[in-house]
Structures are given as C-alpha cells and as structure tokens.
Short mmCIF file of C-alpha atoms in Angstrom, two decimals:
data_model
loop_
_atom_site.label_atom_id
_atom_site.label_comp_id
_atom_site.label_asym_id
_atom_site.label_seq_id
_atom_site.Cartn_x
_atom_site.Cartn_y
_atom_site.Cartn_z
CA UNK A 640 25.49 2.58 30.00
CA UNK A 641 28.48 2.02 27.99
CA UNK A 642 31.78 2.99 28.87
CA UNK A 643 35.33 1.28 28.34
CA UNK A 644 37.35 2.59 31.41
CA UNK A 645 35.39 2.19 34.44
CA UNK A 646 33.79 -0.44 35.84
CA UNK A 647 30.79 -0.55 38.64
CA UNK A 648 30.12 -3.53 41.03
CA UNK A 649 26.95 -3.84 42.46
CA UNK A 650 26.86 -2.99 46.08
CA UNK A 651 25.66 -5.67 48.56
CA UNK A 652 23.41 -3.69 50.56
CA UNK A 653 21.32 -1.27 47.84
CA UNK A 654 21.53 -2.74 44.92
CA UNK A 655 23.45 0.76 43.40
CA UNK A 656 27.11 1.10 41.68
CA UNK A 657 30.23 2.12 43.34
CA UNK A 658 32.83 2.75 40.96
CA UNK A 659 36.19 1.14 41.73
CA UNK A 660 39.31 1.25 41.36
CA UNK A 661 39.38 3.21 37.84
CA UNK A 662 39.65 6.14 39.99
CA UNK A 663 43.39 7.16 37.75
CA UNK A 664 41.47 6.29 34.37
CA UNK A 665 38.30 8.28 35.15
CA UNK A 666 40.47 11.02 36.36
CA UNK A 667 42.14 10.91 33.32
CA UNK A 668 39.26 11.15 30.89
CA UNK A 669 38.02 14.41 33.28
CA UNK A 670 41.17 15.85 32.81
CA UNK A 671 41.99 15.40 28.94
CA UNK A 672 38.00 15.93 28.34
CA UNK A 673 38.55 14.04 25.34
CA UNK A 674 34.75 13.13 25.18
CA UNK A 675 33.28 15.86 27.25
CA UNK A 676 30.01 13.99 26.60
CA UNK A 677 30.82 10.77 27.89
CA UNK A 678 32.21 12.17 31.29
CA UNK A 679 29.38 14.06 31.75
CA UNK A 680 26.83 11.18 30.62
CA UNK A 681 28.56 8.86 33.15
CA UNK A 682 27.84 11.17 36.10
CA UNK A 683 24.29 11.79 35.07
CA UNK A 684 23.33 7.92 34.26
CA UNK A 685 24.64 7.00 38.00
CA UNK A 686 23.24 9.82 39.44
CA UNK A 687 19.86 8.44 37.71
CA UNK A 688 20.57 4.77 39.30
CA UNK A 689 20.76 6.37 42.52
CA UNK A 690 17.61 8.29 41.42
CA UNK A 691 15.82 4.77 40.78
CA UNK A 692 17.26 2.60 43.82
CA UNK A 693 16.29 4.98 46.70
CA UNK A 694 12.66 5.15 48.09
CA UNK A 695 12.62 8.84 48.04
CA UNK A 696 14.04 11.92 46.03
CA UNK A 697 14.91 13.63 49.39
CA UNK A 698 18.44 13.52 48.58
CA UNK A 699 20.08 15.98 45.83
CA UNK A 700 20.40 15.26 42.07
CA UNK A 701 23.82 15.21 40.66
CA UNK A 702 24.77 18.45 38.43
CA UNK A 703 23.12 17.74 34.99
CA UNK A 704 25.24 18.31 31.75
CA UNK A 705 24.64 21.54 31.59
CA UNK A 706 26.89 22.39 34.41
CA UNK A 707 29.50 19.49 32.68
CA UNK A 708 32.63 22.01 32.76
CA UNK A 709 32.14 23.02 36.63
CA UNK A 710 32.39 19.74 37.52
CA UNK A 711 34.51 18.52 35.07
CA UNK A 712 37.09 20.76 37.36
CA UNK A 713 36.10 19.25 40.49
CA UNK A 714 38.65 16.69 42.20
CA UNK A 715 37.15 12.99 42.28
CA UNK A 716 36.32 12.71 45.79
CA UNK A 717 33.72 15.42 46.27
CA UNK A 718 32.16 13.47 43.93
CA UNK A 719 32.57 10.71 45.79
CA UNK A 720 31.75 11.86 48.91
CA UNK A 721 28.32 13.33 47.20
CA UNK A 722 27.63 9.82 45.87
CA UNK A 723 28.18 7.92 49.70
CA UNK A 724 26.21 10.85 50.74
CA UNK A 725 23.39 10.42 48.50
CA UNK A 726 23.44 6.20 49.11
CA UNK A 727 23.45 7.02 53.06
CA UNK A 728 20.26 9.08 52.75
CA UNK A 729 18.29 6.65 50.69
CA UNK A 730 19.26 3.70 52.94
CA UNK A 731 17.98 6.05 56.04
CA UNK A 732 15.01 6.65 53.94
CA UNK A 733 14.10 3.06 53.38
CA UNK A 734 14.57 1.69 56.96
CA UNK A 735 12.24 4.93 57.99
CA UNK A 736 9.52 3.28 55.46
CA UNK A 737 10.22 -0.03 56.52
CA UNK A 738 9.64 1.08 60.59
CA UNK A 739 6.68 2.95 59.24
CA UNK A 740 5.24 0.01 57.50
CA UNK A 741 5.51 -2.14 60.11
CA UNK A 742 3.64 0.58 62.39
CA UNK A 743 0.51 0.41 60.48
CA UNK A 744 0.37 -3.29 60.57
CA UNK A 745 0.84 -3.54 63.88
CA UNK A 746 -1.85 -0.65 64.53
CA UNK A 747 -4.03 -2.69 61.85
CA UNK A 748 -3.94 -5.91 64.13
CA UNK A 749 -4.69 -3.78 66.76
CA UNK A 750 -7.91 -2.45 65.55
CA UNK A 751 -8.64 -5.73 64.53
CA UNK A 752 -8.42 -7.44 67.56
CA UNK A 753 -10.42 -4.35 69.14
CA UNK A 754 -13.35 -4.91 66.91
CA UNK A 755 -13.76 -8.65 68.04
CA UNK A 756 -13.50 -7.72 71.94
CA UNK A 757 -16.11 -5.60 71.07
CA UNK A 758 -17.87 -7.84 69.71
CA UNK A 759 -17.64 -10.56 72.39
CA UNK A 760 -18.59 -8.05 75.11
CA UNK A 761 -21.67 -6.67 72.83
CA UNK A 762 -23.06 -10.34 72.90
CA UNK A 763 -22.49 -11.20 76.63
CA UNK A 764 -24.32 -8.21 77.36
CA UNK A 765 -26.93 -9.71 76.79
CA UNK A 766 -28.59 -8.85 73.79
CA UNK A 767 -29.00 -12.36 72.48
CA UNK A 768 -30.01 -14.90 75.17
CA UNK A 769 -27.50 -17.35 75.50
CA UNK A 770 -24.68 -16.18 73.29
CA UNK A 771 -23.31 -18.09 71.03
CA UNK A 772 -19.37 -19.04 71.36
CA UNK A 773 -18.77 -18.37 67.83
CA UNK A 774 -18.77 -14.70 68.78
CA UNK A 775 -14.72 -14.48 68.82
CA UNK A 776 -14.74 -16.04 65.11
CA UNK A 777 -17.09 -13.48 63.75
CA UNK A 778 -16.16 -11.34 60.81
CA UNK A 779 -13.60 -9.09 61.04
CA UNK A 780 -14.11 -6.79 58.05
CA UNK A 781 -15.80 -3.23 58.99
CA UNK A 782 -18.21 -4.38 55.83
CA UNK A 783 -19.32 -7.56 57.67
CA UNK A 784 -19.70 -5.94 60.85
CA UNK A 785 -21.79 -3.06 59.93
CA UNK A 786 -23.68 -5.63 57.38
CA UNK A 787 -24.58 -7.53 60.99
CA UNK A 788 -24.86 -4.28 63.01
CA UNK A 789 -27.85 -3.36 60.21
CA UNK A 790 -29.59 -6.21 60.64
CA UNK A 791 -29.59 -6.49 64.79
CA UNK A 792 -30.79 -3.32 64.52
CA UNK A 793 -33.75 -3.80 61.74
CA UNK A 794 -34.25 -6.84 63.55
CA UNK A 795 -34.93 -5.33 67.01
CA UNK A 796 -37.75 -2.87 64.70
CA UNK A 797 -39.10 -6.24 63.10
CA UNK A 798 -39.95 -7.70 66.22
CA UNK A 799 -41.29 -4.63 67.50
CA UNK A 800 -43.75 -3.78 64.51
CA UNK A 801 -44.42 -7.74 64.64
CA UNK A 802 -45.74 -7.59 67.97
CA UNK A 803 -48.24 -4.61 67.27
CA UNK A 804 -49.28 -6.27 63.96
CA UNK A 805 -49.94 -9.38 66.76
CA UNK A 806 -52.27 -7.56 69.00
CA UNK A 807 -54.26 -5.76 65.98
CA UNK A 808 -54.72 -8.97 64.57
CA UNK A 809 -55.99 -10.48 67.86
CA UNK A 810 -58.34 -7.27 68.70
CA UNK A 811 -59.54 -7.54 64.77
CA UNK A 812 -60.63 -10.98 65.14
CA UNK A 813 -62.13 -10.66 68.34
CA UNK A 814 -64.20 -7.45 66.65
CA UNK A 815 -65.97 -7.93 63.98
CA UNK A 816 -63.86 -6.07 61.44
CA UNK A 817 -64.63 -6.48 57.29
CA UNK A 818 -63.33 -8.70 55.36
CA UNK A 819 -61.59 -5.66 53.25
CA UNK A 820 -60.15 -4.96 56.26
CA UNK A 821 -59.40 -8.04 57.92
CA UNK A 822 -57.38 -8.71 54.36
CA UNK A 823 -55.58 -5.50 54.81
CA UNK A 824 -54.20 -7.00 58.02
CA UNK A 825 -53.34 -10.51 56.53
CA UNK A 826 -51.49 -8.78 53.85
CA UNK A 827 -49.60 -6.28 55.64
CA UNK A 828 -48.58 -9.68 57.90
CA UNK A 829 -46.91 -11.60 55.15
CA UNK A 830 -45.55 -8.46 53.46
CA UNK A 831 -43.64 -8.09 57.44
CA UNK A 832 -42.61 -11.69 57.10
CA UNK A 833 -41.37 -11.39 52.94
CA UNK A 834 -39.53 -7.99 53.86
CA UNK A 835 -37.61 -10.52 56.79
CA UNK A 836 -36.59 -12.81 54.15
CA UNK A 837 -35.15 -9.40 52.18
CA UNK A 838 -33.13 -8.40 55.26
CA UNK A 839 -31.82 -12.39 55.73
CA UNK A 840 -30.94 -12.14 52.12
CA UNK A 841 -28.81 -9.04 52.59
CA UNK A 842 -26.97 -9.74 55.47
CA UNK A 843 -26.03 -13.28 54.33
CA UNK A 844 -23.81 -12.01 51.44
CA UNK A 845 -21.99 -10.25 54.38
CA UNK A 846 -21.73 -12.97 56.45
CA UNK A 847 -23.31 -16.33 55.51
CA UNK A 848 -22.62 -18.08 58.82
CA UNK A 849 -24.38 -15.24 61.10
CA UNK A 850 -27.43 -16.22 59.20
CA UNK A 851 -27.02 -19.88 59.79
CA UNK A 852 -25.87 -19.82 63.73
CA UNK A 853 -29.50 -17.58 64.16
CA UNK A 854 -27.57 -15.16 66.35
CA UNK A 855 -30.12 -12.92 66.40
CA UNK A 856 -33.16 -15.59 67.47
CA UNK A 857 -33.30 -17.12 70.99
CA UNK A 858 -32.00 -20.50 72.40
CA UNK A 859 -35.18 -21.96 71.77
CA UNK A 860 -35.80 -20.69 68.14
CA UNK A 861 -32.32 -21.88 67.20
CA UNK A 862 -33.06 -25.38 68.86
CA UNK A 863 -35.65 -25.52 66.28
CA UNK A 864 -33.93 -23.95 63.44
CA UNK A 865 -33.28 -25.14 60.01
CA UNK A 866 -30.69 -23.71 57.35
CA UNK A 867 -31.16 -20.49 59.16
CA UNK A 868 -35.19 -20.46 59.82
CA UNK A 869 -37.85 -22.09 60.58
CA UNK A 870 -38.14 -25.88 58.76
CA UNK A 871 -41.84 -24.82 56.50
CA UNK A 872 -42.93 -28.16 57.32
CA UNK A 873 -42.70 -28.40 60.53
CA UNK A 874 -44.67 -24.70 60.96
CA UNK A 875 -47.36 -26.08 58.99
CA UNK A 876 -47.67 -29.40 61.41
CA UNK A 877 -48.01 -26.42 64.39
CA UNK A 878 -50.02 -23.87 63.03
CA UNK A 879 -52.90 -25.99 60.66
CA UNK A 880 -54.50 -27.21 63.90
CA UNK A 881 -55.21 -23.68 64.94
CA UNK A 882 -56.70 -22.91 61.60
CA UNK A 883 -59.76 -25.46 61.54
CA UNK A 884 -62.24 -26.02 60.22
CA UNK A 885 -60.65 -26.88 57.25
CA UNK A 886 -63.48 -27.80 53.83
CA UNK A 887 -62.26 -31.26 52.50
CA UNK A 888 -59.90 -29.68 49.37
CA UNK A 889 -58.26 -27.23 52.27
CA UNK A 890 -57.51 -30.42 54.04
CA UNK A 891 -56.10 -32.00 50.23
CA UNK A 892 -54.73 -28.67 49.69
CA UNK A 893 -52.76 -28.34 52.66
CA UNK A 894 -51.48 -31.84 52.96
CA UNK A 895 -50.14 -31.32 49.24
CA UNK A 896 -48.43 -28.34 49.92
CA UNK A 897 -47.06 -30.31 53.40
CA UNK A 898 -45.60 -33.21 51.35
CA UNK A 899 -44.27 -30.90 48.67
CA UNK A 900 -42.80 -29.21 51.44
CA UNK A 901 -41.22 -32.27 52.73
CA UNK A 902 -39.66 -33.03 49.27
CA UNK A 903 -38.09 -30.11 49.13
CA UNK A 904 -36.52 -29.45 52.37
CA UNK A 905 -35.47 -33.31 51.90
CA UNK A 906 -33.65 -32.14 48.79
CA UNK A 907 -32.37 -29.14 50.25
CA UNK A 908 -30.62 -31.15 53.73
CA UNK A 909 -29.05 -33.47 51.02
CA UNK A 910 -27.46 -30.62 49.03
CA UNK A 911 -26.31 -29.29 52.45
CA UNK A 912 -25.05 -32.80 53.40
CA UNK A 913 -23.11 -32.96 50.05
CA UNK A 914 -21.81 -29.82 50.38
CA UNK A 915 -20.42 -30.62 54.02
CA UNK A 916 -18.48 -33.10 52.30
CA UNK A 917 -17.19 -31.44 49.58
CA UNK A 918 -15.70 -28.68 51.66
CA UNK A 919 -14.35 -31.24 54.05
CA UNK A 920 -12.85 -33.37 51.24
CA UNK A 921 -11.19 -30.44 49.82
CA UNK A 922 -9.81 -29.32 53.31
CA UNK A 923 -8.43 -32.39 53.84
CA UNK A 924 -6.59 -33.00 50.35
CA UNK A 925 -3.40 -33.45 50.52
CA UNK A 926 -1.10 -34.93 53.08
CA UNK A 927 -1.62 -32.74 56.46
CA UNK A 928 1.08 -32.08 59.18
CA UNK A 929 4.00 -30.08 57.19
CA UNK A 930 1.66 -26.76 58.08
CA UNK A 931 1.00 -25.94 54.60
CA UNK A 932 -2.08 -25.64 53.26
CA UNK A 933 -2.99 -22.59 51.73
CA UNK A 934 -4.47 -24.04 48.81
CA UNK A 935 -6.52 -26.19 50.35
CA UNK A 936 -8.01 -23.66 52.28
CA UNK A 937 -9.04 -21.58 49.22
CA UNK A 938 -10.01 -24.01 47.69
CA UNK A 939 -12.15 -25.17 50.17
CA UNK A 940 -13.74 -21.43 50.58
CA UNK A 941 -14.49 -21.40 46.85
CA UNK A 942 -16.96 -24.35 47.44
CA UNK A 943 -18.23 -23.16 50.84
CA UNK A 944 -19.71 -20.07 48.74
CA UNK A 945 -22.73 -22.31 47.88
CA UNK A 946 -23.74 -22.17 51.54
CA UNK A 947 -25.29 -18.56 50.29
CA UNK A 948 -27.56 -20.40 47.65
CA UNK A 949 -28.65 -22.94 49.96
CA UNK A 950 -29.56 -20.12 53.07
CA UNK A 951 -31.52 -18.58 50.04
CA UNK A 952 -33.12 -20.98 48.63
CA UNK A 953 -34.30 -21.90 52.34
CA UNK A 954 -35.83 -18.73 53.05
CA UNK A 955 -37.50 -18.95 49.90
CA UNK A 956 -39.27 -22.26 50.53
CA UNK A 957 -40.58 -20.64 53.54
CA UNK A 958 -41.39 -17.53 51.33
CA UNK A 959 -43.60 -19.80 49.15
CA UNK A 960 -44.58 -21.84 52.05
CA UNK A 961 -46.36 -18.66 53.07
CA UNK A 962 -47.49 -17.78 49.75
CA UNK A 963 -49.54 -20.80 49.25
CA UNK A 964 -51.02 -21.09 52.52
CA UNK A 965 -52.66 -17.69 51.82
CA UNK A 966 -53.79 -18.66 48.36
CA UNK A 967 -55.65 -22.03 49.83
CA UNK A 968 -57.10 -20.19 53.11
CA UNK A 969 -59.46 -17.41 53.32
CA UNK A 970 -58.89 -14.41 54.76
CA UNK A 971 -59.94 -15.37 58.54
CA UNK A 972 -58.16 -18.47 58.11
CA UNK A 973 -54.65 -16.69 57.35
CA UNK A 974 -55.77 -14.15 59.66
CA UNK A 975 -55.94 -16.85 62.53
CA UNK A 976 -53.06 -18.63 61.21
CA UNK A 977 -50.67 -15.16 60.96
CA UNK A 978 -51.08 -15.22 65.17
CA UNK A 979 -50.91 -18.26 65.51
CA UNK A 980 -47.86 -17.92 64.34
CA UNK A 981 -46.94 -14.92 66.06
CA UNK A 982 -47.76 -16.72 69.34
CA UNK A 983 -45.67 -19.81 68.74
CA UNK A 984 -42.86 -17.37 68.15
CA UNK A 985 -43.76 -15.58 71.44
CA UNK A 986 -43.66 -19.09 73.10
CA UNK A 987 -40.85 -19.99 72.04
CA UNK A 988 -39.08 -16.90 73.26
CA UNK A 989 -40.85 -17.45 76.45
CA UNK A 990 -39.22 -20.85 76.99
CA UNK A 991 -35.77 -19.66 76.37
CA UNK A 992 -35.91 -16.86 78.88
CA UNK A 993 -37.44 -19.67 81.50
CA UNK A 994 -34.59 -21.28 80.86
CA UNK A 995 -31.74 -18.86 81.07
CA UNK A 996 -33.44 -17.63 84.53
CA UNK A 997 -34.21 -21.40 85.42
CA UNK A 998 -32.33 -22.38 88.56
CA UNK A 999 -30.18 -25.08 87.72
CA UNK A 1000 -28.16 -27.96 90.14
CA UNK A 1001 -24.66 -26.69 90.55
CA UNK A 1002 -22.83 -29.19 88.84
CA UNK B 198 -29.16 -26.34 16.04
CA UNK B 199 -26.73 -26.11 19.16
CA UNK B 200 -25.86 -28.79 21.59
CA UNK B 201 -28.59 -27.43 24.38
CA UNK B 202 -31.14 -27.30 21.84
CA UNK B 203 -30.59 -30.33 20.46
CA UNK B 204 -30.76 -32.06 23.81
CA UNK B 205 -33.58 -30.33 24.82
CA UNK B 206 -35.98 -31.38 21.86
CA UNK B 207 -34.36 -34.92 21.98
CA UNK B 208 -35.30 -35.33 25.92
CA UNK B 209 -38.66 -34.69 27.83
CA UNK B 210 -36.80 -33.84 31.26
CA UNK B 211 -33.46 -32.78 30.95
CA UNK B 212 -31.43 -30.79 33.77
CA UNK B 213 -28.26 -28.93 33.34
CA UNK B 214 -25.94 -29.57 36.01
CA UNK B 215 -22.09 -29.67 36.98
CA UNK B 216 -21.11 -32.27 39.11
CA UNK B 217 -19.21 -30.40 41.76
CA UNK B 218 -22.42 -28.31 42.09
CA UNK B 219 -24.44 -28.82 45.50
CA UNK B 220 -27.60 -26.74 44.47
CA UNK B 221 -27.41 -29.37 41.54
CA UNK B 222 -27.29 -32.59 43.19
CA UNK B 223 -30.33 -31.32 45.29
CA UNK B 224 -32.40 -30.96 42.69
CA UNK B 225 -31.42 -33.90 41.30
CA UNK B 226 -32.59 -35.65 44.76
CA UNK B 227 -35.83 -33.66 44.24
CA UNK B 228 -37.09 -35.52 40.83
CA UNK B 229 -35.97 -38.82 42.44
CA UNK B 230 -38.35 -37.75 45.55
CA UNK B 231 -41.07 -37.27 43.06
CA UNK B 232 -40.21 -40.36 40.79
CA UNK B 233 -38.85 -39.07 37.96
CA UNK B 234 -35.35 -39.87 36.13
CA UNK B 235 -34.05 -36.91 34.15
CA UNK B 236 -31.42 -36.71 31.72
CA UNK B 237 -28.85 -34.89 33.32
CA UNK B 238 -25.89 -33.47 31.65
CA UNK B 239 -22.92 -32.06 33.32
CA UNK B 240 -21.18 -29.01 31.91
CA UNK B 241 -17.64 -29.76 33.42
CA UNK B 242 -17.48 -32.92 31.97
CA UNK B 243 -18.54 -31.62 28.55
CA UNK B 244 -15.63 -29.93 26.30
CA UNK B 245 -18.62 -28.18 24.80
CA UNK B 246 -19.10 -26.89 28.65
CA UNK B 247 -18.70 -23.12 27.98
CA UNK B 248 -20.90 -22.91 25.05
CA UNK B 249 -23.51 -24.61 26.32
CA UNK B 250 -23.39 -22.45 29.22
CA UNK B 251 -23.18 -18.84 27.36
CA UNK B 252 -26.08 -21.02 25.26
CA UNK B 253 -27.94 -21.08 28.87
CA UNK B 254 -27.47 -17.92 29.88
CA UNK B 255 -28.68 -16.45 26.38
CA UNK B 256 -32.22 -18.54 26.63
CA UNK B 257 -32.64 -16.27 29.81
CA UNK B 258 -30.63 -18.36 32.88
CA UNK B 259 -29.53 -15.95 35.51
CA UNK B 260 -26.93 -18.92 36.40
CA UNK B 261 -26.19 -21.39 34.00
CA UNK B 262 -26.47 -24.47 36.46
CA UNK B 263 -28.77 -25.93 37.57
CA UNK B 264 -31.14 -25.22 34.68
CA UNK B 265 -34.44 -27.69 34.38
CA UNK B 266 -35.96 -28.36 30.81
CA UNK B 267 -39.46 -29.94 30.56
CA UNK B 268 -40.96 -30.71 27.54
CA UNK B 269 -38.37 -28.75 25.47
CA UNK B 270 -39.33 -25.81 27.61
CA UNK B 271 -37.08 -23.57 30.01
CA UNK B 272 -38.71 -24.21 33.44
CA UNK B 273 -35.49 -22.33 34.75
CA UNK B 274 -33.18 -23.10 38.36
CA UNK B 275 -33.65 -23.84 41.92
CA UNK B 276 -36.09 -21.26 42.74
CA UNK B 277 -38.62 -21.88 39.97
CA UNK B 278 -38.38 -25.21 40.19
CA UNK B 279 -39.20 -25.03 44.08
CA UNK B 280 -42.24 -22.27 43.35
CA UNK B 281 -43.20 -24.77 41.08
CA UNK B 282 -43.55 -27.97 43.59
CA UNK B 283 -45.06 -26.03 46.27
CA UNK B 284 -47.95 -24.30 43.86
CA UNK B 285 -48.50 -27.87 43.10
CA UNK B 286 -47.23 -27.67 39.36
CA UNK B 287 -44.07 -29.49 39.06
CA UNK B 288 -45.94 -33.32 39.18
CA UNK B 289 -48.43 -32.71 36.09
CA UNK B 290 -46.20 -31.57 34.25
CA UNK B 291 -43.64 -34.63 34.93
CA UNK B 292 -46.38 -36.77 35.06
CA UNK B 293 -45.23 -38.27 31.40
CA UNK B 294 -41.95 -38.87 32.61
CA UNK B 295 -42.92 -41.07 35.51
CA UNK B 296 -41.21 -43.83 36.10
CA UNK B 297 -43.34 -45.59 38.90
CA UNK B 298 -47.03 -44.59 39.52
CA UNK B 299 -46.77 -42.25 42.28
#
C-alpha cells in the first residue's frame, strides 16, 4: 500500500490503521478524482486490513471498486464512521472469543478434576483392599483411564476363570484323569497366566505406574511384589517343595533355572536402581528454588519412559520362568505345581483381608 | 565392511549399548553375574552412532540398543538374551569368553 498523501498510524488497541489528519488531502484526491484508481484502491486495501485484524467477518465489507463513483461522492465521515463501526465490532468479537475461550478451559479443569474424585471414591469403595494413596495422582487422560478401567475389569474375569481352572485342577488330580487330559488342563493354566502378562503389557503403555503400584492385587500380594509381579525366584523357592519328588536332573534342572533366575532379576533391580538415578539426577539439574524447571521435568520424563521396558521385561522373566518349569516337569508335576500356585495366591489374598478386618489397638 | 561388522568379526562378545541406556547397563550387569567381560560399544559416544544403528536395525534389531553379538552372531536384545539364560543357553555359548572358571 502505496500512497503519497495520507498517512495511517497503527492503533494501540487492534493493531488496524486510522487515517489522520490528511482528512483535506484525501478529500481532495476524492474530489478532483485525478486517479480514480488509487482512491478507490485505498478504501479497498484498508477495508482488507480490517478484513485481516478482526476475528470474524461479522461486520460489513467496504464497497469494492466497482461501486468507486458512489462513494467517491460520499462525504468523508460516513466513511469514517463505517470504519469505527467496523473496528468496534471486531473488538466486541474478540473479547466474545476470548470469554468463550476461557469458558472451555475452565469447564476442561472441571471435568478434569471430576474424573479424579471419581476416581478416589471408586477405590475407597472398596474394590481394592487397602487403597493405595496414589489414587488422586492417577492419570488424567480419558485414554489412561479407560486403558485402567479395561484392565480392572478383565482382571476381575481373570481371577474368576482362575479360580474354576483351580478347582478342575484339584478335582482332576484327585480323579484319575489321562494324561491327554490332565495336559489339556496344564496348558490351558499357563496359556491363563501368558494371556495376564498380554493384558499387563497393554495397560502399562497407558499407564506405567498403575502396573508398578499393583493396584489391582491385594495388600499382601503387593507386599511381595516385584517390578509389578511376582519376583520368579522367589515363586520357585514356594512352589518346588509342593512339586516333589523331584528325579536328580529335575532337582539340577530346577536349581539352574533358580540361579539363572537370580541373575537376571539381579540385573534387572540394578537397571531399575540406575534408572532411579538417572531420572533423579536429571530432576535435580540445575539450580532449584527460582520455580523454573520445565526442562528438567521433560527431560526427566524422557528417561522415565524406560520404566515400560523394565515392567516388560519383568513380566517376561516370569513368562519364561513358567515356560521352563513346564518343559523340565511332567505333566502331573506342572499340574500340582499350577495349584500350588493358585493356592499361594488364594493365601495371600486371605491374609490381606485378615488384616483389613483385623481389630487393631486404637492408637 | 561397516563399522558393526567389523567389530563383530573382530570380537567374540560384543554388546551394543548407549550409555544413558538403563535396559543397557542391566545387561551389562548380567555378563558380569555370569563372568564374562564383553566388548561394549556405546552408540552416543560414537560419531559413527547413527549408522551403526540404521546398520542394527537392518541385521533385524527391533531397537537398536541393547543388541548382544556372540561369536559374530546376532543373539539380539533384552528379551532374547533373558530366554536365553533361563533355557539354560546363554553360559555354553559364553563359555569361551570366560574370564574366571565359573
């Protein structure tokens, strides 16, 4: 926009041009129409800054070239007027958005908030035993939620198709079921405990520290608990006892597999330990106390990330835990040793519930 | 022959790591568990980092790091190399790189 006799200053408030006062000289070039084209290309490229500065189109266009000669004959200040008009609108129009804006985050929060009293109340009635007091810093995202929703619930069908899979086991053994059979049984048992592992897997890449706190387990089973499950080792210690007799290369087997085991989860708790410190390191980087420290904290998220690897890798040592303990048994033995398992899972529950209902000294 | 290659043939036991990386340094306290010293190499302190990774991830890596090497052979990450210990597999086959009898 090029014009010799008027000049525009940028108005404080909208960021648009109010001509000043050229008022005579821009009068004058309407009224000798010297250079129709200019005139009319003067009131068409400010009527297309208006166009761009205001948030909506609400407010009318000014007269395109083609009606140049009608306003050409106007006097100045309709023009004027039209143009105050015009800025007046668009600044209504943005404070609307602004209020409007400001609605939906505040409505946003809302919901927000909602979702974790909802939350809290779903775990102090009672579904877990002894809920945990993370439940206020759960995830807020609908995706995490429903993620966590999907597993309570497949969780709640687990346990109940584990405990039938427990008595069938117990009736087959007491019968005298066939081997064919009796396998059947032993497979369908660690194909329950694999398809577990699946659901772990799933709901950790919504929210990797509902897996580790064991939410879903009871006090007991989370006493016990190690990177989100049961430490392999430790299960083998409890459940080869109830599995004997054992030939001589079981017994080798077994204790291979136990120290293997060991190594591993050894390996495993130090890459957690390292892990603990990395995060920590990078949270703390930097001089604290000015309240800044949004870079710290994403960086420190990047590295917490790995905690997914290590929940999985965790579950999969007790995947292959399982795995081999059926390859160096027979089928009765992995029969015995499936509810054996099942009961020490039973027992366990047992003791939490005696303790929640335990009548304690008031402090 | 590319770097990976090359330090593959050159070394019996070699494992691919980064040194920020957690899942790394585990496995790395694995072979000392079992007595074994492998070569490691870390990608972020390599300028040759990226290639050697894309080289990785070509020989059939899901993830680049960690990434175990026996023998001049892929054994492959974290999860292999765990199946492997458990099914009893991982010693024999570092038994030549032993350091101390075990």
């Amino acid at each position: 926009m090029d014009f010799p006799s008027t000049q525009f200053v940028p108005s404080r408030a909208m960021g648009t041009y109010e001509p000043i006062h050229q008022i005579g000289m821009w009068g004058e070039n309407f009224k000798s129409i010297s250079n129709p084209n200019i005139s009319a290309s003067v009131i068409v490229d400010v009527a297309n800054k208006l166009e761009n500065e205001s948030e909506t189109t609400s407010h009318e266009m000014l007269v395109p070239s083609s009606k140049h000669d009608q306003e050409a004959s106007k006097p100045f200040d309709k023009i004027q007027r039209r143009l105050a008009q015009n800025r007046e609108a668009a600044r209504k129009s943005r404070l609307r958005k602004k209020a409007y804006v400001q609605q939906l985050e505040n409505s946003r929060l809302k919901l927000i908030q909602l979702e974790q009293e909802l939350e809290r109340s779903r775990q102090q009635q009672g579904l877990y035993v002894g809920g945990g007091l993370e439940a206020g810093h759960l995830g807020i995202s609908g995706a995490v939620n429903s993620g966590i929703a999907a597993f309570e619930m497949g969780y709640e069908r687990w346990m109940e198709e584990q405990n039938k899979q427990i008595c069938e086991l117990r009736s087959a053994l007491n019968a005298q079921i066939s081997e064919i059979e009796l396998r059947i049984l032993v497979e369908s048992g660690m194909s329950h405990y694999f398809e577990l592992f699946r659901m772990k897997s799933s709901v950790a890449k919504a929210d990797v520290f509902y897996v580790m706190s064991g939410k879903w387990k009871t006090s007991a089973e989370r006493f016990f608990a190690w990177i989100g499950g049961f430490r392999p080792s430790e299960l083998l210690k409890v459940l080869v006892p109830q599995i004997d007799p054992l030939t001589d290369q079981q017994i080798l087997d077994v204790c291979n597999l136990k120290q293997s085991c060991q190594q591993a989860e050894d390996a495993l708790s130090q890459g957690m330990e390292k892990l603990r410190e990395t995060v920590s390191a990078t949270l703390a980087s930097g001089q604290m106390g000015q309240g800044t420290y949004v870079p710290q904290v994403a960086m420190a998220m990047e590295k917490l990330e790995a905690l997914v690897c290590f929940v999985n890798q965790a579950d999969h040592l007790r995947q292959e835990t399982l795995q081999q303990m059926s390859y160096i048994l027979t089928t009765r033995q992995a029969a015995r040793g499936l509810l054996a398992l099942g009961e020490y899972i039973h027992r366990l529950q047992a003791l939490s519930n005696l303790w929640a209902n335990h009548p304690r000294e008031p402090a | 022959m590319d770097k990976v290659t090359r330090l593959v043939s050159e070394n019996g036991l070699v494992l691919f790591s980064k040194s920020s990386c957690c899942l790394c340094y585990a496995l790395k306290i694995l072979f000392q568990e079992v007595g074994v010293t492998p070569t490691v190499h870390e990608l972020d302190q390599d300028p040759e980092g990226r290639e050697m990774e894309r080289a990785l991830m070509r020989l059939g890596c899901n993830v680049p790091v960690p990434a175990v090497f026996i023998g001049g052979k892929l054994v492959g990450s974290t999860n292999e190399v765990m199946s492997l210990h458990l099914s009893g597999g991982l010693i024999p086959l570092l038994r030549p790189y032993q350091s101390i009898s075990n």
